[in-house]
Amino acid sequence: MEDHPYPGKLFIVEGIDGSGKSTQLDLLYKWLISEGYSVFFTEWNSSDLVKKTTKKGKKKNLLTPTTFSILHAVDFADRLANVIIPPLQAGMIVLADRYVYTAYARDVARGVHSDWVRNLYSFAVKPNISFYFKIPIDVSINRILSGRASLKPYEAGMDVGLSDDPVTSFKMFQTRVLSQYDQQIEEFGLTAIDG
């Protein structure tokens, strides 16, 4: 991954669901604005280009790990070109709630080969700062379920058949995701923070 040549700064946060990354990024956003910085926010899986397709595929349980990976790559490519790079070119600070490291962790946890995933996202630019909010699985589950009644099937990894029980599947799948994130600390220079 190459450094970007733009005058702006790209700050990203990573971590499993419930790790506190979105909360902390929102606080950073508000603080930067209050300090007079020009700030732009973006989040994973938010491109209008494929959002409906991804949602439909999830609802109908049509996504294989590879098609899921490709849809997220299309989403990311669209957001990089149309949402992330323009503010960087304008000298703004871009805050991204998840980046390619999410795909590197989740897609590999779903069984997609790590080299294939990294090649798929080879067009990505290197963030200036990358934070990884690390928490235990049980803390993640407690935080998620304190805000809603149940786990979402894809966050629980139900699509890869680890267990018929959503909580057990979540623990197994997110353990795989955490392992992938932990490997990325050294590989990509993620700064690990206790979430």
Coordinates of C-alpha atoms in Angstrom, one line a residue:
M1 CA 0.0 0.0 0.0
E2 CA 1.4 3.3 -1.1
D3 CA 1.4 6.6 0.8
H4 CA -1.1 9.1 -0.6
P5 CA 0.2 12.2 -2.3
Y6 CA -2.6 14.5 -1.1
P7 CA -2.3 17.5 1.3
G8 CA -5.1 16.1 3.6
K9 CA -4.8 13.5 6.3
L10 CA -6.5 10.1 6.4
F11 CA -7.2 8.7 9.9
I12 CA -8.9 5.3 10.2
V13 CA -10.3 3.2 13.0
E14 CA -10.6 -0.6 13.0
G15 CA -11.9 -3.2 15.5
I16 CA -14.7 -5.7 15.9
D17 CA -18.2 -4.6 16.5
G18 CA -18.7 -3.1 19.9
S19 CA -15.1 -2.1 20.3
G20 CA -15.8 1.6 20.7
K21 CA -14.2 2.7 17.5
S22 CA -17.3 4.6 16.2
T23 CA -17.8 6.3 19.5
Q24 CA -14.2 7.5 19.7
L25 CA -14.2 8.6 16.1
D26 CA -17.3 10.7 16.7
L27 CA -15.6 12.4 19.6
L28 CA -12.5 13.0 17.5
Y29 CA -14.7 14.4 14.7
K30 CA -16.4 16.8 17.1
W31 CA -13.1 17.9 18.7
L32 CA -11.4 18.5 15.3
I33 CA -14.4 20.6 14.1
S34 CA -14.4 22.6 17.4
E35 CA -10.7 23.3 16.8
G36 CA -11.4 24.7 13.3
Y37 CA -10.3 21.8 11.1
S38 CA -12.1 20.8 7.9
V39 CA -13.2 17.3 8.5
F40 CA -15.0 14.6 6.4
F41 CA -16.4 11.4 7.8
T42 CA -17.0 8.1 5.9
E43 CA -17.9 4.6 7.0
W44 CA -17.5 1.0 5.7
N45 CA -20.2 -0.3 3.4
S46 CA -21.9 3.0 2.7
S47 CA -21.6 3.5 -1.1
D48 CA -24.9 4.1 -2.8
L49 CA -23.5 2.2 -5.8
V50 CA -23.8 -1.3 -4.1
K51 CA -25.6 -0.7 -0.7
K52 CA -28.9 -2.1 -1.9
T53 CA -27.3 -5.1 -3.6
T54 CA -25.4 -6.0 -0.5
K55 CA -28.4 -5.6 1.7
K56 CA -30.5 -7.7 -0.6
G57 CA -27.8 -10.4 -0.9
K58 CA -27.5 -10.6 2.9
K59 CA -31.3 -10.7 3.4
K60 CA -31.7 -13.6 0.9
N61 CA -28.5 -15.3 2.1
L62 CA -27.1 -15.2 -1.4
L63 CA -23.5 -14.1 -0.6
T64 CA -20.6 -16.5 -0.7
P65 CA -17.5 -15.3 1.1
T66 CA -15.9 -14.4 -2.3
T67 CA -19.0 -12.5 -3.6
F68 CA -19.3 -10.7 -0.2
S69 CA -15.6 -9.7 -0.5
I70 CA -16.1 -8.4 -4.1
L71 CA -19.2 -6.4 -3.2
H72 CA -17.3 -4.7 -0.3
A73 CA -14.3 -4.0 -2.7
V74 CA -16.7 -2.3 -5.1
D75 CA -18.1 -0.3 -2.3
F76 CA -14.6 0.7 -1.1
A77 CA -13.4 1.5 -4.6
D78 CA -16.4 3.8 -5.2
R79 CA -15.9 5.6 -1.8
L80 CA -12.2 5.9 -2.2
A81 CA -12.5 7.6 -5.6
N82 CA -15.6 9.7 -4.9
V83 CA -15.7 10.2 -1.1
I84 CA -12.2 9.8 0.4
I85 CA -9.7 11.2 -2.2
P86 CA -11.6 14.5 -3.0
P87 CA -11.5 15.7 0.6
L88 CA -7.8 14.6 0.9
Q89 CA -7.0 16.6 -2.3
A90 CA -8.8 19.6 -0.7
G91 CA -6.5 19.4 2.3
M92 CA -9.2 18.1 4.7
I93 CA -8.9 15.5 7.4
V94 CA -10.8 12.3 6.5
L95 CA -12.0 10.1 9.3
A96 CA -12.9 6.6 8.2
D97 CA -14.9 4.2 10.4
R98 CA -13.2 1.0 9.0
Y99 CA -10.9 0.7 6.0
V100 CA -9.4 -2.1 4.0
Y101 CA -8.1 -3.7 7.1
T102 CA -11.8 -4.7 7.8
A103 CA -11.8 -6.7 4.6
Y104 CA -8.4 -8.2 5.4
A105 CA -9.7 -9.4 8.7
R106 CA -13.3 -10.4 8.0
D107 CA -12.8 -11.9 4.5
V108 CA -10.0 -14.1 5.7
A109 CA -12.0 -15.1 8.7
R110 CA -14.7 -16.2 6.2
G111 CA -12.1 -18.4 4.4
V112 CA -11.0 -16.2 1.5
H113 CA -7.3 -16.4 0.9
S114 CA -5.4 -13.5 2.4
D115 CA -3.2 -12.8 -0.7
W116 CA -6.3 -12.7 -2.9
V117 CA -8.0 -10.1 -0.5
R118 CA -4.9 -8.0 -0.3
N119 CA -4.5 -8.0 -4.1
L120 CA -8.2 -7.1 -4.5
Y121 CA -7.6 -3.9 -2.5
S122 CA -4.2 -3.1 -3.9
F123 CA -5.5 0.3 -5.2
A124 CA -6.0 1.6 -1.6
V125 CA -3.9 4.4 -0.3
K126 CA -2.1 4.1 3.0
P127 CA -3.8 6.0 5.9
N128 CA -1.7 8.6 7.8
I129 CA -2.9 7.1 11.2
S130 CA -4.5 3.7 11.8
F131 CA -6.0 2.8 15.1
Y132 CA -7.2 -0.7 16.1
F133 CA -9.6 -0.8 19.0
K134 CA -9.0 -4.1 20.7
I135 CA -11.5 -5.7 23.1
P136 CA -12.4 -9.2 24.4
I137 CA -15.2 -11.0 22.6
D138 CA -17.5 -11.1 25.7
V139 CA -17.2 -7.3 26.1
S140 CA -18.1 -6.9 22.4
I141 CA -21.2 -9.1 22.8
N142 CA -22.3 -7.3 25.9
R143 CA -22.0 -3.9 24.3
I144 CA -23.9 -5.0 21.2
L145 CA -26.7 -6.7 23.0
S146 CA -27.1 -3.7 25.4
G147 CA -28.2 -1.7 22.4
R148 CA -30.3 -4.3 20.5
A149 CA -32.1 -7.6 21.0
S150 CA -30.0 -9.9 18.9
L151 CA -26.8 -10.3 16.9
K152 CA -26.9 -9.7 13.1
P153 CA -26.3 -13.0 11.1
Y154 CA -23.3 -11.7 9.2
E155 CA -21.6 -10.1 12.2
A156 CA -22.0 -13.4 13.9
G157 CA -20.5 -15.3 11.0
M158 CA -23.7 -17.4 10.5
D159 CA -23.0 -17.4 6.8
V160 CA -19.9 -19.6 7.2
G161 CA -21.6 -22.3 9.3
L162 CA -19.5 -22.2 12.4
S163 CA -22.5 -22.9 14.7
D164 CA -26.3 -22.8 14.6
D165 CA -26.3 -20.7 17.8
P166 CA -25.7 -17.0 17.0
V167 CA -23.8 -16.3 20.2
T168 CA -21.5 -19.3 19.8
S169 CA -21.0 -18.5 16.1
F170 CA -20.3 -14.8 16.9
K171 CA -17.6 -15.9 19.4
M172 CA -16.0 -18.3 17.0
F173 CA -16.1 -15.9 14.0
Q174 CA -15.0 -12.8 15.9
T175 CA -12.1 -14.8 17.4
R176 CA -10.9 -15.4 13.9
V177 CA -11.4 -11.7 13.0
L178 CA -9.4 -10.6 16.1
S179 CA -6.6 -13.0 15.1
Q180 CA -6.4 -11.4 11.7
Y181 CA -6.4 -7.9 13.2
D182 CA -3.7 -8.9 15.6
Q183 CA -1.5 -10.0 12.7
Q184 CA -2.1 -6.6 11.0
I185 CA -0.6 -4.6 13.9
E186 CA 2.9 -5.4 12.8
E187 CA 2.2 -6.0 9.1
F188 CA 0.5 -2.6 8.5
G189 CA 1.5 -0.6 11.6
L190 CA -1.9 -0.4 13.2
T191 CA -1.8 1.3 16.6
A192 CA -3.6 -1.0 19.1
I193 CA -5.7 0.7 21.7
D194 CA -7.6 -0.9 24.6
G195 CA -11.3 -0.3 23.6

